[in-house]
PDB file of C-alpha atoms in Angstrom:
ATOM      1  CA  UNK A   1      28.686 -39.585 -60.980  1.00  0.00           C
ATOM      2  CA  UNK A   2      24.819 -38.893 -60.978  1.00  0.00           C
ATOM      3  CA  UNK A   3      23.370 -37.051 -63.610  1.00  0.00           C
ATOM      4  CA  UNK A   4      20.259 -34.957 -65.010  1.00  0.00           C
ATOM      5  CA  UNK A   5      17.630 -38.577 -65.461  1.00  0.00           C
ATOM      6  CA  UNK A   6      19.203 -40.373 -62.943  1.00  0.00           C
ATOM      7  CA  UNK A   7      16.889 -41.490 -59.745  1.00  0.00           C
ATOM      8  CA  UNK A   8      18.561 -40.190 -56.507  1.00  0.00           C
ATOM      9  CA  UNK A   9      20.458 -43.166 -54.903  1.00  0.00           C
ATOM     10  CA  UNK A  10      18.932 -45.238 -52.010  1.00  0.00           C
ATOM     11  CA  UNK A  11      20.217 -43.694 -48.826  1.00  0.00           C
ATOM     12  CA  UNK A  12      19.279 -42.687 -45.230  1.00  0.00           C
ATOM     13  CA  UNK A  13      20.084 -39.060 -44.076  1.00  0.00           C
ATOM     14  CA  UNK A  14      19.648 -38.479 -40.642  1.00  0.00           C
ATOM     15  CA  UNK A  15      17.403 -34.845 -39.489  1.00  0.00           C
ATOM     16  CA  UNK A  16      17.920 -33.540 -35.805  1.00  0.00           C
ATOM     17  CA  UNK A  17      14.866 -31.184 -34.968  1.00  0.00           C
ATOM     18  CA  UNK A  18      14.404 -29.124 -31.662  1.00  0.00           C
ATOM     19  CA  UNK A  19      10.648 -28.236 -30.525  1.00  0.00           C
ATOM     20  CA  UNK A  20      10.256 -24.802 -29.571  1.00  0.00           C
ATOM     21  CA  UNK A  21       9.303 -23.525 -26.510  1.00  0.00           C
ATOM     22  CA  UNK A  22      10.190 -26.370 -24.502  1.00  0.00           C
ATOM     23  CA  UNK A  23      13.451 -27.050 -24.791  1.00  0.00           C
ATOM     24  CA  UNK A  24      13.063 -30.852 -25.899  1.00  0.00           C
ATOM     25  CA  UNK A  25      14.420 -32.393 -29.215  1.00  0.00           C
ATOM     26  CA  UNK A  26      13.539 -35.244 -31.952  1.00  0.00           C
ATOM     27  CA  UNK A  27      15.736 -37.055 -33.224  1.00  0.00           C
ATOM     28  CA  UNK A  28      17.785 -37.833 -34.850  1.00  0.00           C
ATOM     29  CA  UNK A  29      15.689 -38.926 -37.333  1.00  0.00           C
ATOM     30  CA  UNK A  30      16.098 -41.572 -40.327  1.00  0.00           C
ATOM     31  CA  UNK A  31      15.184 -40.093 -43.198  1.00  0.00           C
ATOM     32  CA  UNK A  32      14.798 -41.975 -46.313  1.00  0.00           C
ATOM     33  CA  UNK A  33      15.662 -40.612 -49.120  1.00  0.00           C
ATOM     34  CA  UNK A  34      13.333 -42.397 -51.655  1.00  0.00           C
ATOM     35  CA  UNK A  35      10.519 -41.969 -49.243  1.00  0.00           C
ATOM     36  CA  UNK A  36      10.912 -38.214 -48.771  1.00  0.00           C
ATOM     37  CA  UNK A  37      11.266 -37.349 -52.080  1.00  0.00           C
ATOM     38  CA  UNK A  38       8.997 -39.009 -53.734  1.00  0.00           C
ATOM     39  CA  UNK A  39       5.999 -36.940 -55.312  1.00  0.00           C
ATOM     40  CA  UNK A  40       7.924 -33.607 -54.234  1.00  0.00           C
ATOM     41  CA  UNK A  41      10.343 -31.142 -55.861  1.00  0.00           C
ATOM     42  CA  UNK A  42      12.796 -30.738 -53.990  1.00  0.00           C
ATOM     43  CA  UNK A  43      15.502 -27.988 -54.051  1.00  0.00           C
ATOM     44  CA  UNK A  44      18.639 -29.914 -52.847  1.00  0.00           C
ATOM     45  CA  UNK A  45      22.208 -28.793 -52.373  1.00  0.00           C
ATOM     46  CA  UNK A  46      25.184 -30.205 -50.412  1.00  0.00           C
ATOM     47  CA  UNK A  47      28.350 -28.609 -49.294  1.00  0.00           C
ATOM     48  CA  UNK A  48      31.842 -29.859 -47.289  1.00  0.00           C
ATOM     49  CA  UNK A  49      30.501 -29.377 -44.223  1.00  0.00           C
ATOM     50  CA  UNK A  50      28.900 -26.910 -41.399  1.00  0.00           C
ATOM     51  CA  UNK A  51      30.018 -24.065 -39.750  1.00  0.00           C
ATOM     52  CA  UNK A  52      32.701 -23.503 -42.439  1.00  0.00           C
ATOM     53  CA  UNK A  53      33.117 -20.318 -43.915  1.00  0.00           C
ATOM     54  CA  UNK A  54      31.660 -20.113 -47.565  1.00  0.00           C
ATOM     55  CA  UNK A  55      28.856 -22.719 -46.328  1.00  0.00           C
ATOM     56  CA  UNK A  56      28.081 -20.675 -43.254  1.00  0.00           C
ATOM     57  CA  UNK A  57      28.370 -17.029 -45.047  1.00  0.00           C
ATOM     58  CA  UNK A  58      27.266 -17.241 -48.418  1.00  0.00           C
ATOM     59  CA  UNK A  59      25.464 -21.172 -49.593  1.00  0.00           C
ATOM     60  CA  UNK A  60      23.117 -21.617 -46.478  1.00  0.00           C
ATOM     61  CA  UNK A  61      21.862 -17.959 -46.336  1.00  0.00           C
ATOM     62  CA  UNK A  62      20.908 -18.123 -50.012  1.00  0.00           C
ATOM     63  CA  UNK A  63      18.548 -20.596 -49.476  1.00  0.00           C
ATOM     64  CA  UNK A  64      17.106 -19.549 -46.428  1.00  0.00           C
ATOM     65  CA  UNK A  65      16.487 -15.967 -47.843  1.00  0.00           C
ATOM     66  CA  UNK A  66      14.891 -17.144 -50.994  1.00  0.00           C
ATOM     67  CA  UNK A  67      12.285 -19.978 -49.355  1.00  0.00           C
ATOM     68  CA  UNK A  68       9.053 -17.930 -50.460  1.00  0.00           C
ATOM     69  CA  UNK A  69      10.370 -17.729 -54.342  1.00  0.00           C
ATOM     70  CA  UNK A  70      11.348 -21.499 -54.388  1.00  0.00           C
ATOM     71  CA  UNK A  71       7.691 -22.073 -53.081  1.00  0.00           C
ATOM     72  CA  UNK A  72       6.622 -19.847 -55.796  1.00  0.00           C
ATOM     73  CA  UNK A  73       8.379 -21.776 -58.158  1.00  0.00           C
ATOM     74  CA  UNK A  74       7.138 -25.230 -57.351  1.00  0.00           C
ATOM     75  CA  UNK A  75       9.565 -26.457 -54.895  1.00  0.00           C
ATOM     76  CA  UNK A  76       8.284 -28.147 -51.621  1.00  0.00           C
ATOM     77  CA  UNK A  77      10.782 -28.857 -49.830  1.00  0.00           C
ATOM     78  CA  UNK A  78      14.798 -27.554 -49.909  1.00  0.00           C
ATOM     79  CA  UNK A  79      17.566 -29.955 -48.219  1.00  0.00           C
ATOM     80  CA  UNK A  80      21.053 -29.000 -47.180  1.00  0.00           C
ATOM     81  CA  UNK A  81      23.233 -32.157 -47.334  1.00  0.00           C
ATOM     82  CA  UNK A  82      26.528 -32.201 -45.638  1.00  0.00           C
ATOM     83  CA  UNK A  83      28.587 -34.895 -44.238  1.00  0.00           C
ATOM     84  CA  UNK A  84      28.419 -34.327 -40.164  1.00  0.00           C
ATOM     85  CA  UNK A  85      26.017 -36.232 -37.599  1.00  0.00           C
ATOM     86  CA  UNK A  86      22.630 -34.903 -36.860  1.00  0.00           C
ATOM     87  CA  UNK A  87      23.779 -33.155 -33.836  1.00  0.00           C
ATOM     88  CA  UNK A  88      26.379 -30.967 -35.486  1.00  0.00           C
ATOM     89  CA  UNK A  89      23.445 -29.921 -38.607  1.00  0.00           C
ATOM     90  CA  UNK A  90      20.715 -29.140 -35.950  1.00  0.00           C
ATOM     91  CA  UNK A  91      23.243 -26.759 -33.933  1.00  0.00           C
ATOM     92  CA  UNK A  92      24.366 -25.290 -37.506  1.00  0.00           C
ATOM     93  CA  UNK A  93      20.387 -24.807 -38.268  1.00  0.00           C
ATOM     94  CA  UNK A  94      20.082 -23.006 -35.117  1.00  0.00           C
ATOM     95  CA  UNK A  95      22.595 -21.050 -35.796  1.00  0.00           C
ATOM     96  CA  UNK A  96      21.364 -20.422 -39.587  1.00  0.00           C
ATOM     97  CA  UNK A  97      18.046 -19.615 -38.752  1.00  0.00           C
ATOM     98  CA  UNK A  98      17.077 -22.470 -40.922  1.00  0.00           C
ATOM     99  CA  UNK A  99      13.721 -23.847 -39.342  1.00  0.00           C
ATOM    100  CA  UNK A 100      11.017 -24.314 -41.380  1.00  0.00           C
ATOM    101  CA  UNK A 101      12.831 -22.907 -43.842  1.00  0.00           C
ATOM    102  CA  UNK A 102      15.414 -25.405 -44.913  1.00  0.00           C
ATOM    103  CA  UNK A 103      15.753 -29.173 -43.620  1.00  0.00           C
ATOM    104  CA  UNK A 104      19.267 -29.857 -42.199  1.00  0.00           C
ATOM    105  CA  UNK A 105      20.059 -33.252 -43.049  1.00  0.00           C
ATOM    106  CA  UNK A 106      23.462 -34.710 -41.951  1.00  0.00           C
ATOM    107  CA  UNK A 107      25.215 -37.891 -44.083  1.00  0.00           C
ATOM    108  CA  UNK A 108      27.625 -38.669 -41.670  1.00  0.00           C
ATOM    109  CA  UNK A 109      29.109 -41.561 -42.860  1.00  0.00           C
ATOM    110  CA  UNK A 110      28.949 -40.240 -46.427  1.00  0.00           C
ATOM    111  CA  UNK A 111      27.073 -42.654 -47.892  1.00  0.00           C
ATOM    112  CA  UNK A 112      24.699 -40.623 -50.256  1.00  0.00           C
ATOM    113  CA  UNK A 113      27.862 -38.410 -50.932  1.00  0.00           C
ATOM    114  CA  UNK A 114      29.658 -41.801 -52.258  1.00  0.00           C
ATOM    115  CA  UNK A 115      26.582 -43.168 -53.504  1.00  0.00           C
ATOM    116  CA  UNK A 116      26.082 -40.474 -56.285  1.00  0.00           C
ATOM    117  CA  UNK A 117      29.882 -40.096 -57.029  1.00  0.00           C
ATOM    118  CA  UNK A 118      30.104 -36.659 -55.141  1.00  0.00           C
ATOM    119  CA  UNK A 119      32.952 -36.964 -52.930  1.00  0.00           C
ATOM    120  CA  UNK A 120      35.573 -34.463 -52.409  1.00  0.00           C
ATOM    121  CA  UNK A 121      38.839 -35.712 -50.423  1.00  0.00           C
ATOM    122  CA  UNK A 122      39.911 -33.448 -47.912  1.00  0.00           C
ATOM    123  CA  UNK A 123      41.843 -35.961 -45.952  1.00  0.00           C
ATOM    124  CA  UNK A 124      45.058 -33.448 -46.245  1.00  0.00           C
ATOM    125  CA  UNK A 125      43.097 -30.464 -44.580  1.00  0.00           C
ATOM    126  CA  UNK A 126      41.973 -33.017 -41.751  1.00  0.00           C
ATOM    127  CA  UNK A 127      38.634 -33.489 -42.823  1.00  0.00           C
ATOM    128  CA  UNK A 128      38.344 -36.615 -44.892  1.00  0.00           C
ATOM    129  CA  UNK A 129      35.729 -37.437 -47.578  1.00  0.00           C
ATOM    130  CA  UNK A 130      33.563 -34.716 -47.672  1.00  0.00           C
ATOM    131  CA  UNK A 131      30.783 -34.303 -50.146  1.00  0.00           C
ATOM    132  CA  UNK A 132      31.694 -32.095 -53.034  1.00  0.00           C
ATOM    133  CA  UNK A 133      29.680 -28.601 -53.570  1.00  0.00           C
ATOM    134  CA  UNK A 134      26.669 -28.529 -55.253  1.00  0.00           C
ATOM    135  CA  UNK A 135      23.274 -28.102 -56.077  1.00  0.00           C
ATOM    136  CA  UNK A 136      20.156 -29.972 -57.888  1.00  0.00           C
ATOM    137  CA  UNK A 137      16.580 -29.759 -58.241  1.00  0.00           C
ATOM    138  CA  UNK A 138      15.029 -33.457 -57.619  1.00  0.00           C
ATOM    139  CA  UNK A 139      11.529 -33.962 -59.260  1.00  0.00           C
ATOM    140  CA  UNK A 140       9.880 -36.848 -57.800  1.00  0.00           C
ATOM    141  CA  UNK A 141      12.897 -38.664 -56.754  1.00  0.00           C
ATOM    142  CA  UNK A 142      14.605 -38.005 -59.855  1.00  0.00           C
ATOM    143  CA  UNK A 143      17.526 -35.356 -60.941  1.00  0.00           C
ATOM    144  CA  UNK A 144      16.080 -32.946 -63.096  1.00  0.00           C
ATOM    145  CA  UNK A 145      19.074 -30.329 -63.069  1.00  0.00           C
ATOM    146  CA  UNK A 146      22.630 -30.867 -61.284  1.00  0.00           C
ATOM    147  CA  UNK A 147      25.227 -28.141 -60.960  1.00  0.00           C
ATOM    148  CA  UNK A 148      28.970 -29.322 -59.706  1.00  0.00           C
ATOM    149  CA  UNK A 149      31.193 -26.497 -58.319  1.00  0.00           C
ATOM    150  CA  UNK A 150      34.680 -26.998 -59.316  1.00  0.00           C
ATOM    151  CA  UNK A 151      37.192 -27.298 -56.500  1.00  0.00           C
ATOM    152  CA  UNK A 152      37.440 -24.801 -54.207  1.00  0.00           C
ATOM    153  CA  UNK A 153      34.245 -22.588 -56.169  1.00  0.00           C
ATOM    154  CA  UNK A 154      31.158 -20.982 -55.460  1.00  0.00           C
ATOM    155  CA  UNK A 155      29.546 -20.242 -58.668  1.00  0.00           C
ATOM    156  CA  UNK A 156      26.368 -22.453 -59.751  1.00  0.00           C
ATOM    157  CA  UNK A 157      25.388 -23.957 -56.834  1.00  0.00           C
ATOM    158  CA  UNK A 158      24.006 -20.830 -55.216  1.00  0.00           C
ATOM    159  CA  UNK A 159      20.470 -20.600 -54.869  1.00  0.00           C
ATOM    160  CA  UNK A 160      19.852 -17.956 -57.030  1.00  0.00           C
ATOM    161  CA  UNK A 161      21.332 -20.425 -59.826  1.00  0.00           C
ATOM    162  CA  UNK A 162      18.782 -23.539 -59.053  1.00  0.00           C
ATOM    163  CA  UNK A 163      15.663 -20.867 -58.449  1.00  0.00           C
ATOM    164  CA  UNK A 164      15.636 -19.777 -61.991  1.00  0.00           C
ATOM    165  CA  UNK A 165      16.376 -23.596 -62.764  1.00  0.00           C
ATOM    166  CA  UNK A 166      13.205 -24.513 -60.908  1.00  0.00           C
ATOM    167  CA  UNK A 167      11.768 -21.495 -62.530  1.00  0.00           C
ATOM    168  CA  UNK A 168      12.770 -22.829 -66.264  1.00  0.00           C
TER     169      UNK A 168
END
């Protein structure tokens, strides 16, 4: 499993962004994880997946509401992770209000999930390998604090939890 030293594993997430105004889209998107993280702190947490309840109600809104204080703080960019396609995170970030606010980037295949030992099997609840909940503040490509929810919790991944990390 990653930890607090470790460099954030080479991976591509994929980004699906809409234009306002005129109804077009880009994407989806490569993103490169390396390449976007490097020289930035980045506020980054990932979750089971979108439009499910505690993701949806309680660890996307966190983030969203707090933007201006992680800016404060020294973050430049904050990344929700989850393992869906690019389609299915740039509905959810229309639905959660996330633009400009908080990139939606989908692991669909679950690569970075696997690739820093985060996996959570839901294969029983129909889902299959999900990426467990968490969160982590990335300093130039490298983990600088990394909070793992237990099963089924809610409790140090919020944002309120990595803001006074990023704070600190």
């Amino acid at each position: 499993m990653i930890k607090v030293g470790d460099t954030l594993p080479a991976a591509t997430l994929m980004e699906f962004s809409e234009v306002e105004g005129n109804g077009c889209s880009i994407g989806p998107n490569p993103i490169d994880v390396a390449k976007a993280s490097a020289g930035k702190t980045i506020a980054l947490f990932a979750l089971p997946g979108a439009f499910t309840p505690t993701c949806s109600a309680k660890h996307v809104p966190g983030y969203v509401e707090q933007v201006e204080e992680f800016k404060k703080a020294g973050v430049d960019e904050i990344w929700c992770v989850s393992v869906n396609d690019a389609f299915v995170m740039g509905a959810w970030a229309r639905d959660q209000k996330t633009g400009g606010k908080v990139r939606m980037l989908g692991d669909g295949s679950a690569d970075f999930a696997k690739a820093t030992g985060l996996t959570l099997d839901l294969t029983a609840r129909g889902m299959g390998v999900r990426s467990n909940r968490y969160s982590m503040l990335v300093k130039d490509g490298k983990v600088a604090a990394l909070n793992v929810e237990a099963p089924g919790k809610f409790e140090v991944s919020d944002a309120t939890t990595l803001l006074a990390q990023a704070k600190g």
